[in-house]
mmCIF file of C-alpha atoms and ligand atoms in Angstrom:
data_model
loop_
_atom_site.group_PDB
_atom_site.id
_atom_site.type_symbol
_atom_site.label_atom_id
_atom_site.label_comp_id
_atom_site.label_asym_id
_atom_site.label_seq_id
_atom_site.Cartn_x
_atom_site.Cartn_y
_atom_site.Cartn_z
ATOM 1 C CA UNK A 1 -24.869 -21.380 26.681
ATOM 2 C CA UNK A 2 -25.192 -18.497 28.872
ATOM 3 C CA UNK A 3 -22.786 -15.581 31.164
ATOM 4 C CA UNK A 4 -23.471 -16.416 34.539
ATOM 5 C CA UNK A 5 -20.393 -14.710 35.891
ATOM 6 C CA UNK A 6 -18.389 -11.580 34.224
ATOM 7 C CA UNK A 7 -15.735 -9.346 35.693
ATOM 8 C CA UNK A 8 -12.774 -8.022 34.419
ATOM 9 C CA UNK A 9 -9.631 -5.724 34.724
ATOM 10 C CA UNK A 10 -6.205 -5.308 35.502
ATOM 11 C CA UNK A 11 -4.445 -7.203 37.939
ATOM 12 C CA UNK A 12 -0.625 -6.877 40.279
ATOM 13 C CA UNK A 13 -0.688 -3.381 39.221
ATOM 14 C CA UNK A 14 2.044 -2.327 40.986
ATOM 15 C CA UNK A 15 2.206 1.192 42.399
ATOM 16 C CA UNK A 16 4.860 3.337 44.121
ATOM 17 C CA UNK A 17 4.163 6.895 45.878
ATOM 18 C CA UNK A 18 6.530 8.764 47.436
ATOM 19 C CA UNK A 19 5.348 12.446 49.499
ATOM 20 C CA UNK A 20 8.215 14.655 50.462
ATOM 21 C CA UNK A 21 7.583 16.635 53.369
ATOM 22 C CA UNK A 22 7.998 20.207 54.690
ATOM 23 C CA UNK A 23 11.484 19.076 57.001
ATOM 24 C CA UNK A 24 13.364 17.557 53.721
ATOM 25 C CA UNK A 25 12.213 13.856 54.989
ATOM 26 C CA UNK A 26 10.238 11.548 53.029
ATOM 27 C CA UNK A 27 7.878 9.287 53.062
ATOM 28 C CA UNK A 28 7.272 6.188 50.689
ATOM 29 C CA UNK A 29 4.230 4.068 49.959
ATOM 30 C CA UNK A 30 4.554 0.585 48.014
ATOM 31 C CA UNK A 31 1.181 -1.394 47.128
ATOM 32 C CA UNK A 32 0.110 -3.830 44.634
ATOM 33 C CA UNK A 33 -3.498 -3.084 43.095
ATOM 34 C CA UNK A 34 -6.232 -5.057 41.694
ATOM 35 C CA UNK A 35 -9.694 -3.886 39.868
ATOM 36 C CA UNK A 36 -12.114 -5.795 38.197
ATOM 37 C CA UNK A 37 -15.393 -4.535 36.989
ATOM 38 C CA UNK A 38 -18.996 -5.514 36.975
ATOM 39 C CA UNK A 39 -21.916 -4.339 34.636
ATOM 40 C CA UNK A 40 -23.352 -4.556 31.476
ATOM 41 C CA UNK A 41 -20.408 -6.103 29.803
ATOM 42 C CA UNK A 42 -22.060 -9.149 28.826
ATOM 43 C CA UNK A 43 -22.065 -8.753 24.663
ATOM 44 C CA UNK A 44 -18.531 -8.241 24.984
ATOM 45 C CA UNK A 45 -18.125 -11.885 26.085
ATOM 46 C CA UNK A 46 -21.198 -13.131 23.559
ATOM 47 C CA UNK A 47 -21.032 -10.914 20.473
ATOM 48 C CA UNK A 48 -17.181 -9.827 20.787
ATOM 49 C CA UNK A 49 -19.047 -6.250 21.321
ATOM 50 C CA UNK A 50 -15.903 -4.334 22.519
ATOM 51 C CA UNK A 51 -17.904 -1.238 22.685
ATOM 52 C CA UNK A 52 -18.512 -1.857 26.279
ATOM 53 C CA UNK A 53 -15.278 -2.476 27.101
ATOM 54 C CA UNK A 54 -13.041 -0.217 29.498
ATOM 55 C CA UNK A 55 -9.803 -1.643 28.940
ATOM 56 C CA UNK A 56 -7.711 -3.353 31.331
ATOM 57 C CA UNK A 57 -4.975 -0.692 29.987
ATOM 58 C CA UNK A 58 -7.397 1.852 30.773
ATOM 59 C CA UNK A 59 -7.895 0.916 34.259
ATOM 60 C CA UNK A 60 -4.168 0.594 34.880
ATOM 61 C CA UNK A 61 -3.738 4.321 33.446
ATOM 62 C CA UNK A 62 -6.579 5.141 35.808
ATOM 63 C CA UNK A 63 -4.726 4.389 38.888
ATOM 64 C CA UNK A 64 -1.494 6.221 37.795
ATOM 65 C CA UNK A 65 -3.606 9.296 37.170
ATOM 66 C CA UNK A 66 -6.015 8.826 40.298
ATOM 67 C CA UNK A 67 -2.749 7.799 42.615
ATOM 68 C CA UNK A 68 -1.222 11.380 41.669
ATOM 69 C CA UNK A 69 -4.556 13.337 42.222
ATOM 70 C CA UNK A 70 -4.905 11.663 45.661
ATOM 71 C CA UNK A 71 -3.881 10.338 48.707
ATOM 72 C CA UNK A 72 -2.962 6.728 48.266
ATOM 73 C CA UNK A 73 -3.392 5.934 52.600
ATOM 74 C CA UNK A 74 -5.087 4.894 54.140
ATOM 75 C CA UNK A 75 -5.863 2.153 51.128
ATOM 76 C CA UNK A 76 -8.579 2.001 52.388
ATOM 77 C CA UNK A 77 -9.721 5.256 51.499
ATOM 78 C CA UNK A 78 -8.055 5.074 47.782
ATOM 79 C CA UNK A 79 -9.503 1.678 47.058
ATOM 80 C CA UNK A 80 -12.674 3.497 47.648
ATOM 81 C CA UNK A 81 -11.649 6.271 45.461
ATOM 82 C CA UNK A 82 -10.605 4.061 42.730
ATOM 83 C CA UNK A 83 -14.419 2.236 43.241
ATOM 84 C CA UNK A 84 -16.507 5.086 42.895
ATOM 85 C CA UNK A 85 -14.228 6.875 39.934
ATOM 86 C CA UNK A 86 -15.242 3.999 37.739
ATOM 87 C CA UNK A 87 -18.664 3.284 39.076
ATOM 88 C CA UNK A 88 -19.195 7.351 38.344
ATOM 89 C CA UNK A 89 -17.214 7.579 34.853
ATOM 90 C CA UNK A 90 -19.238 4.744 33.194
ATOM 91 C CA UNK A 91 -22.667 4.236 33.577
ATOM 92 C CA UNK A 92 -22.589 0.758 32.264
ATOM 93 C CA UNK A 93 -20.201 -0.221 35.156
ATOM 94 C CA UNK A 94 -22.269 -1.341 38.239
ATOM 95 C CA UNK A 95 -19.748 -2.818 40.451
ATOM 96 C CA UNK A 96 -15.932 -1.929 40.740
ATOM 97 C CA UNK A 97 -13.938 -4.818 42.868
ATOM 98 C CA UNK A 98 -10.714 -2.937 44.041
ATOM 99 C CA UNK A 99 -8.057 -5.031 46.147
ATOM 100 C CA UNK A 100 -4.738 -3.248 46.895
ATOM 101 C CA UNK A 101 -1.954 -4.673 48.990
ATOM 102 C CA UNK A 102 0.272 -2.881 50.825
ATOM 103 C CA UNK A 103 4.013 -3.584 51.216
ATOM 104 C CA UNK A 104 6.193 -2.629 53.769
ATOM 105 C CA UNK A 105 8.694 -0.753 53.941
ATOM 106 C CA UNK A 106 10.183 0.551 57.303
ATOM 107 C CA UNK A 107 12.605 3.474 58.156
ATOM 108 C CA UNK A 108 16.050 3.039 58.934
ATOM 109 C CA UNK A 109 16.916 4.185 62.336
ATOM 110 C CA UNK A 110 20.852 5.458 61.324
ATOM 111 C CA UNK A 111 23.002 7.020 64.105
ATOM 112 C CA UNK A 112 20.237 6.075 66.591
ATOM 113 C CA UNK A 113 17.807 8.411 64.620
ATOM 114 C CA UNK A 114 14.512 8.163 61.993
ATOM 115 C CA UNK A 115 17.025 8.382 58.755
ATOM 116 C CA UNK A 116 15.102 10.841 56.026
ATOM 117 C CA UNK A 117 15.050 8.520 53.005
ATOM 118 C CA UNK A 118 15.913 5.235 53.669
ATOM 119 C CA UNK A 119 13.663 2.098 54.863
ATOM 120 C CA UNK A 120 14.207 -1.484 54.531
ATOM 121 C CA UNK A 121 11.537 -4.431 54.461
ATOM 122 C CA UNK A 122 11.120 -6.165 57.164
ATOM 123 C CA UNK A 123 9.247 -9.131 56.601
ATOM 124 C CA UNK A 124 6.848 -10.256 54.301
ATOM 125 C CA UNK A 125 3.476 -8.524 56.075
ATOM 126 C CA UNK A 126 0.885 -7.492 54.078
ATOM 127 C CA UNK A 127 -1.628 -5.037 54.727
ATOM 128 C CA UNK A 128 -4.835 -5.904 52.773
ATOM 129 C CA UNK A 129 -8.273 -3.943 51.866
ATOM 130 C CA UNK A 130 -10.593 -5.654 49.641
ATOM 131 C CA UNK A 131 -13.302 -2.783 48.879
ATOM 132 C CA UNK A 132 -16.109 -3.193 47.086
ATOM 133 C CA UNK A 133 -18.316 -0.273 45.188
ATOM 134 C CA UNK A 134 -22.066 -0.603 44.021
ATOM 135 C CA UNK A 135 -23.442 1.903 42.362
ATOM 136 C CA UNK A 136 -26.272 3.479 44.569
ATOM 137 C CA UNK A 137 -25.383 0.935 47.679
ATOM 138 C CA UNK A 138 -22.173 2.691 48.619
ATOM 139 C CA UNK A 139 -19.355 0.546 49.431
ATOM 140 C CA UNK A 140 -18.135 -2.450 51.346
ATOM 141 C CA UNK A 141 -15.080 -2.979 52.750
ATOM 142 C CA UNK A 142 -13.003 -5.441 54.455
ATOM 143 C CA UNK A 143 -8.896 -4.615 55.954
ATOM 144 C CA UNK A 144 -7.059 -7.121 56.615
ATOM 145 C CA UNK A 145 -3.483 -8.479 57.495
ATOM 146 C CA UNK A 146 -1.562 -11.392 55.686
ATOM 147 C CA UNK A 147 1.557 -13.210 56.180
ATOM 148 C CA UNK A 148 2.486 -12.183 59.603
ATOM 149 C CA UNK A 149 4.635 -14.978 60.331
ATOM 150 C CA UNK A 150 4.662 -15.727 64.307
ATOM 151 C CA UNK A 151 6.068 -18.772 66.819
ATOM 152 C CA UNK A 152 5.954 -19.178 70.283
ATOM 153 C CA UNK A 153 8.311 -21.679 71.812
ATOM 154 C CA UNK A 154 6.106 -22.789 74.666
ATOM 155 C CA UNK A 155 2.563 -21.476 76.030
ATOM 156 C CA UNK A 156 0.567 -23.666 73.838
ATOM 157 C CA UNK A 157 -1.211 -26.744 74.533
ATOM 158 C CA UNK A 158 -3.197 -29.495 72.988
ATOM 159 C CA UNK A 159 -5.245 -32.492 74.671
ATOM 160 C CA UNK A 160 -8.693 -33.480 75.298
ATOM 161 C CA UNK A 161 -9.175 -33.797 71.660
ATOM 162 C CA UNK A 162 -11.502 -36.548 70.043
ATOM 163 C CA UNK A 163 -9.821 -39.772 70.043
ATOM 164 C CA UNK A 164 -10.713 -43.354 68.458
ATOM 165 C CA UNK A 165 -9.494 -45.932 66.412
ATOM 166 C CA UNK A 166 -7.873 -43.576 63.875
ATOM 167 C CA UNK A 167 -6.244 -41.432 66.125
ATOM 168 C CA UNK A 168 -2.480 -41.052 66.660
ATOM 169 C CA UNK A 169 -1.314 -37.965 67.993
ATOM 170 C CA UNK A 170 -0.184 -37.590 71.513
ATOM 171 C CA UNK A 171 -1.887 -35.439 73.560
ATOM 172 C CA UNK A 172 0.833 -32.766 74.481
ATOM 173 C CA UNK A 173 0.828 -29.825 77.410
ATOM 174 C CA UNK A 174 3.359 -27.593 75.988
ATOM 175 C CA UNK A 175 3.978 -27.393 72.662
ATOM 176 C CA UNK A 176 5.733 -24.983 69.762
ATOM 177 C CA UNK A 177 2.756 -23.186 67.359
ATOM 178 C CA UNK A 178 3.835 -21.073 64.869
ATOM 179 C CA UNK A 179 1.065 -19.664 62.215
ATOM 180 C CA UNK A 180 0.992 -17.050 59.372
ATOM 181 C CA UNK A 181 -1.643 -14.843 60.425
ATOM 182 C CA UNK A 182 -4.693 -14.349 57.715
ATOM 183 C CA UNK A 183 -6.747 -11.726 59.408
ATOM 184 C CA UNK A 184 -9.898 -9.366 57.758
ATOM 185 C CA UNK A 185 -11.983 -7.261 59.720
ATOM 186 C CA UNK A 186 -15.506 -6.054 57.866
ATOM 187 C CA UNK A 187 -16.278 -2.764 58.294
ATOM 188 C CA UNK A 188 -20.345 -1.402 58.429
ATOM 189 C CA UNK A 189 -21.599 -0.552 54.783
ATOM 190 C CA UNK A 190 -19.850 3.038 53.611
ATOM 191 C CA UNK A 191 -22.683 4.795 52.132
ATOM 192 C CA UNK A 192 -20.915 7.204 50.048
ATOM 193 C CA UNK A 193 -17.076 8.800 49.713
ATOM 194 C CA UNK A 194 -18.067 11.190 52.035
ATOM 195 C CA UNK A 195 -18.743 8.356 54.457
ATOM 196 C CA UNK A 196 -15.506 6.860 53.833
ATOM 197 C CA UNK A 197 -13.619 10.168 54.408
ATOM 198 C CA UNK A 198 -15.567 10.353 57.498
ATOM 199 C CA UNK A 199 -14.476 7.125 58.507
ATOM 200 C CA UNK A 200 -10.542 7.961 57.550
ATOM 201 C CA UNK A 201 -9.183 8.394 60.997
ATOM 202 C CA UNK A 202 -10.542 4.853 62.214
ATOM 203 C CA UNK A 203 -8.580 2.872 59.242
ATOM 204 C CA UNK A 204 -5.005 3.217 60.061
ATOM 205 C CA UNK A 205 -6.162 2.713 64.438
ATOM 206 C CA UNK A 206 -8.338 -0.234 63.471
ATOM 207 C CA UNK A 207 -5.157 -1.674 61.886
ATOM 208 C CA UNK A 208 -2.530 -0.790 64.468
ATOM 209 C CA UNK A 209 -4.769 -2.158 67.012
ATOM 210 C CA UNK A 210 -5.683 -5.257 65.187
ATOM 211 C CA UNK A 211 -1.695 -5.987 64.649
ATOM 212 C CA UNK A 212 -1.703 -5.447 68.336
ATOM 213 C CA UNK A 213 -4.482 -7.425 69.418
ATOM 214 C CA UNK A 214 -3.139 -10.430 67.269
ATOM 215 C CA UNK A 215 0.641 -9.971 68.404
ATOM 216 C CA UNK A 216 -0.383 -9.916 72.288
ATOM 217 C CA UNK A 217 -2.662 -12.255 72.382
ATOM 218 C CA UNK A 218 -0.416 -14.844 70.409
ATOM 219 C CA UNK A 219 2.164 -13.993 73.293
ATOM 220 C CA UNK A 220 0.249 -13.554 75.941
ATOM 221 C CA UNK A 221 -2.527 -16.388 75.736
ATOM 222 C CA UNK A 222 -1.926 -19.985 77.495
ATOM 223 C CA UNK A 223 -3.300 -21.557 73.753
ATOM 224 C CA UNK A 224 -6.096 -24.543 74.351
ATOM 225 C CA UNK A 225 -5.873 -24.478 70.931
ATOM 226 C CA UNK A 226 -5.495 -22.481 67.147
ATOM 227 C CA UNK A 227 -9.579 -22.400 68.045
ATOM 228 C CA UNK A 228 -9.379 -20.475 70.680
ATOM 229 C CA UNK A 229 -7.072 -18.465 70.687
ATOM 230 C CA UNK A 230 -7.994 -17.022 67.880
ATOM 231 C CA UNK A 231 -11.708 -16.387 68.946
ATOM 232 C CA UNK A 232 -10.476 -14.500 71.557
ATOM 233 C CA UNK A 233 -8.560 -12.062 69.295
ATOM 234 C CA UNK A 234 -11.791 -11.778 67.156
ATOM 235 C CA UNK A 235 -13.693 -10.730 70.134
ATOM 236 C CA UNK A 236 -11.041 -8.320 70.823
ATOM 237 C CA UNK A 237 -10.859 -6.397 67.423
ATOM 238 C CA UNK A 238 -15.007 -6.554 67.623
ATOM 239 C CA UNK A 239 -14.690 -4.801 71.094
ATOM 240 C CA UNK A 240 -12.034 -2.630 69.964
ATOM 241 C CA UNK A 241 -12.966 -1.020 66.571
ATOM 242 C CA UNK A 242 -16.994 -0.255 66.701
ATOM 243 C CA UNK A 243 -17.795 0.645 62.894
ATOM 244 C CA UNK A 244 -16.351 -3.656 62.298
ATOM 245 C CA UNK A 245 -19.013 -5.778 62.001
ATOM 246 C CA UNK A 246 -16.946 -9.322 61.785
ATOM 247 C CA UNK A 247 -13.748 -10.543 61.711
ATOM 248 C CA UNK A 248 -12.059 -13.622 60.031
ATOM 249 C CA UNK A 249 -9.369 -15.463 60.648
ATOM 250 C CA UNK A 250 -7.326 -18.244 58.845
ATOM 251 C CA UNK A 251 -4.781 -19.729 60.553
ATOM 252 C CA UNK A 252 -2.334 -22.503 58.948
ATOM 253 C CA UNK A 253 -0.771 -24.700 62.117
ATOM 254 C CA UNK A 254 2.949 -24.771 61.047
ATOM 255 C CA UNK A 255 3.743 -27.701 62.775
ATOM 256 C CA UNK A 256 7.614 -28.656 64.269
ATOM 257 C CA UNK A 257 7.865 -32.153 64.938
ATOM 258 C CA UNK A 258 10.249 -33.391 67.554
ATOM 259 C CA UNK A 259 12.959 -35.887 66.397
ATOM 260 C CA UNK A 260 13.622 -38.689 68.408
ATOM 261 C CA UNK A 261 17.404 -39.448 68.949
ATOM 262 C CA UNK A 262 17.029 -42.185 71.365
ATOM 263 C CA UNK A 263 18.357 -44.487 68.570
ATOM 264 C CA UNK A 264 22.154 -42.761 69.112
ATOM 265 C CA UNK A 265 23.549 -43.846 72.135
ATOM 266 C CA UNK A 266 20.253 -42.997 73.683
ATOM 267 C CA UNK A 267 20.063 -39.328 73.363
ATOM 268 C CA UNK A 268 16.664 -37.619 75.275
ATOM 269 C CA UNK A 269 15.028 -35.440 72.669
ATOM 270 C CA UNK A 270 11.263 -35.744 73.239
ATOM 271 C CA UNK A 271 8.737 -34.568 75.443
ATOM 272 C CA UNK A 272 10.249 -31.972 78.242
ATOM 273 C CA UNK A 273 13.705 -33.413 76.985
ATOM 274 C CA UNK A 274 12.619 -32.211 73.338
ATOM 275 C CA UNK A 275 15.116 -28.917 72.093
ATOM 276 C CA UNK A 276 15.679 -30.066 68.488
ATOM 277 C CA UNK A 277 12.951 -29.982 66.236
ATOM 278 C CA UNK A 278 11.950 -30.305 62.898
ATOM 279 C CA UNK A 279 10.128 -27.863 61.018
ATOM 280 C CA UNK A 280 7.300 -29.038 58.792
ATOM 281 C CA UNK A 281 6.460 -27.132 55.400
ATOM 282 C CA UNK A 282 3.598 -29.635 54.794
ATOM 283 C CA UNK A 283 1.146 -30.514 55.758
ATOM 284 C CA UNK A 284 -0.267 -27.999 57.884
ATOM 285 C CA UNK A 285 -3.495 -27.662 59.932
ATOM 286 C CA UNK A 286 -5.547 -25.067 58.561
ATOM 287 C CA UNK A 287 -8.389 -23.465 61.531
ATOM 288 C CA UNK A 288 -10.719 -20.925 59.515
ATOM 289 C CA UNK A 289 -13.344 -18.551 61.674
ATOM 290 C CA UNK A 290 -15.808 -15.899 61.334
ATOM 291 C CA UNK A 291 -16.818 -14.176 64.134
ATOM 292 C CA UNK A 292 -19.701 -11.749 64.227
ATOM 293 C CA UNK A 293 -21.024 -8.831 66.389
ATOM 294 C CA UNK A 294 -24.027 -10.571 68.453
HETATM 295 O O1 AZA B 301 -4.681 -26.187 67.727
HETATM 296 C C1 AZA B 301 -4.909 -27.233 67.116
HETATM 297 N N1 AZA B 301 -6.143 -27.429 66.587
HETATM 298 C C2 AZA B 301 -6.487 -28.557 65.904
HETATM 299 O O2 AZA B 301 -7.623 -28.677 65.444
HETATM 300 C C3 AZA B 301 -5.470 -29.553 65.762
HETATM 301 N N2 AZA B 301 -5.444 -30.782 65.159
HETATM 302 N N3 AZA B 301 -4.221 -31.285 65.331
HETATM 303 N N4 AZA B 301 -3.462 -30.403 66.029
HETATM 304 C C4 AZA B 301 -4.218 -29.311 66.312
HETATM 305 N N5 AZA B 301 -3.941 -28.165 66.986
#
């Protein structure tokens, strides 16, 4: 036999930052961290050589220490300082995977103001980076949004659709779609730290105007189809945040069936008649994309 794939560290380290500020407010961070490692770790797999072996324990210590002795936003940026720490500490490591999730957690507005302290969470959105650090290639990352849970009641549509012997749905002209948005937008290779600290600014707007791009054109589009619609918010983040070189999108079609009631003293419930629906938890369509800067 033979290692044809090693990498290994701590995973759903969970991390918690808080930064109290000049005014007597505060601010709180909440994120969920992942690093495995790359390198020459291979005899500790083949010859139980733990001499090579930065323990998972280690790692976790690492981001307690480095999380103190940095910033922790953007992620993006700390991801990257978590990458090149280990890729810089241990010259066996070669590659440091670092994925961190951020959770949210929203201020209060109390009495019609921000309230100091106190935030609440308001849904399950994530915000994602997945960075990854070379050594001598810099680093690689890709930001992203999960779980974003969205409907629209009407303003989607689809017909025209391939149809033979095996098809059954009904072409339809207005329809509910609701999706839980899976969005990652690739960012142009980071050469260095000081590349990503150049780069800081751009993380946080590239997000904010991602969530934005996604929200409005959800609302806002007359959907052909899960397709298209969400081609034309790729093309949007790609237009909108330069130093992106592709986006990706995967988008589960949470489907809501319409319940015929015609059987009970012949009740309209379908087509423009249609206000009672049921919602499906499986199965779902799922529409996958990559779109890239031409
Ligand atoms: O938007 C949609 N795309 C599809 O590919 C599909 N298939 N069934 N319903 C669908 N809706």
């Amino acid at each position: 036999s033979e290692l044809s794939y090693a990498r290994y560290g701590k995973d759903n380290v969970r991390l918690y930052k808080v930064h109290r500020h000049e005014d007597g407010s505060q601010s709180v961070v909440e994120m969920t961290v992942r690093i495995l490692l790359e390198g020459d770790i291979e005899t500790s797999y083949t010859e139980a050589d733990n001499s090579v072996v930065v323990a998972t324990d280690t790692q976790k210590q690492t981001i307690y220490i480095l999380a103190k002795q940095n910033p922790v936003t953007p992620p993006e940026l700390f991801a990257s300082i978590l990458g090149n720490h280990f890729i810089d500490t241990y010259s066996h490591i070669h590659a440091a995977h670092v994925n961190i999730i951020q959770h949210k957690w929203t201020r209060m507005t109390v009495d019609g103001r921000p309230h100091p302290h106190s935030f609440f969470r308001d849904g399950q959105e994530k915000r994602l980076v997945e960075a990854i650090t070379r050594r001598g290639q810099g680093t690689s990352i890709r930001s992203g949004i999960s779980e974003l849970l969205v409907l629209k009641s009407t303003g989607s549509a689809f017909y025209g659709f391939h149809r033979d012997e095996y098809t059954r749905l009904p072409e339809v002209w207005d329809r509910i779609l609701s999706t839980e948005v899976e969005c990652g937008w690739h960012w142009k290779n980071l050469s260095s730290i000081a590349e990503v600290r150049s780069v800081v600014p751009q993380f946080d707007q590239a997000w904010e105007k991602s969530r934005n791009i996604i929200l409005e054109t959800f609302a806002k589009d007359e959907s052909a189809s899960v397709q298209n619609t969400m081609y034309k918010m790729s093309d949007q983040i790609l237009a909108a945040v330069s130093l992106v070189d592709k986006v990706d999108f995967a988008l589960p079609n949470k489907h809501y069936f319409e319940v015929d009631l015609s059987w009970h003293k012949g009740i309209k419930n379908t087509g423009r008649d249609a206000e009672v629906y049921a919602p499906q938890t499986d199965p779902n369509g799922l529409i996958q994309c990559t779109v890239s800067r031409k």
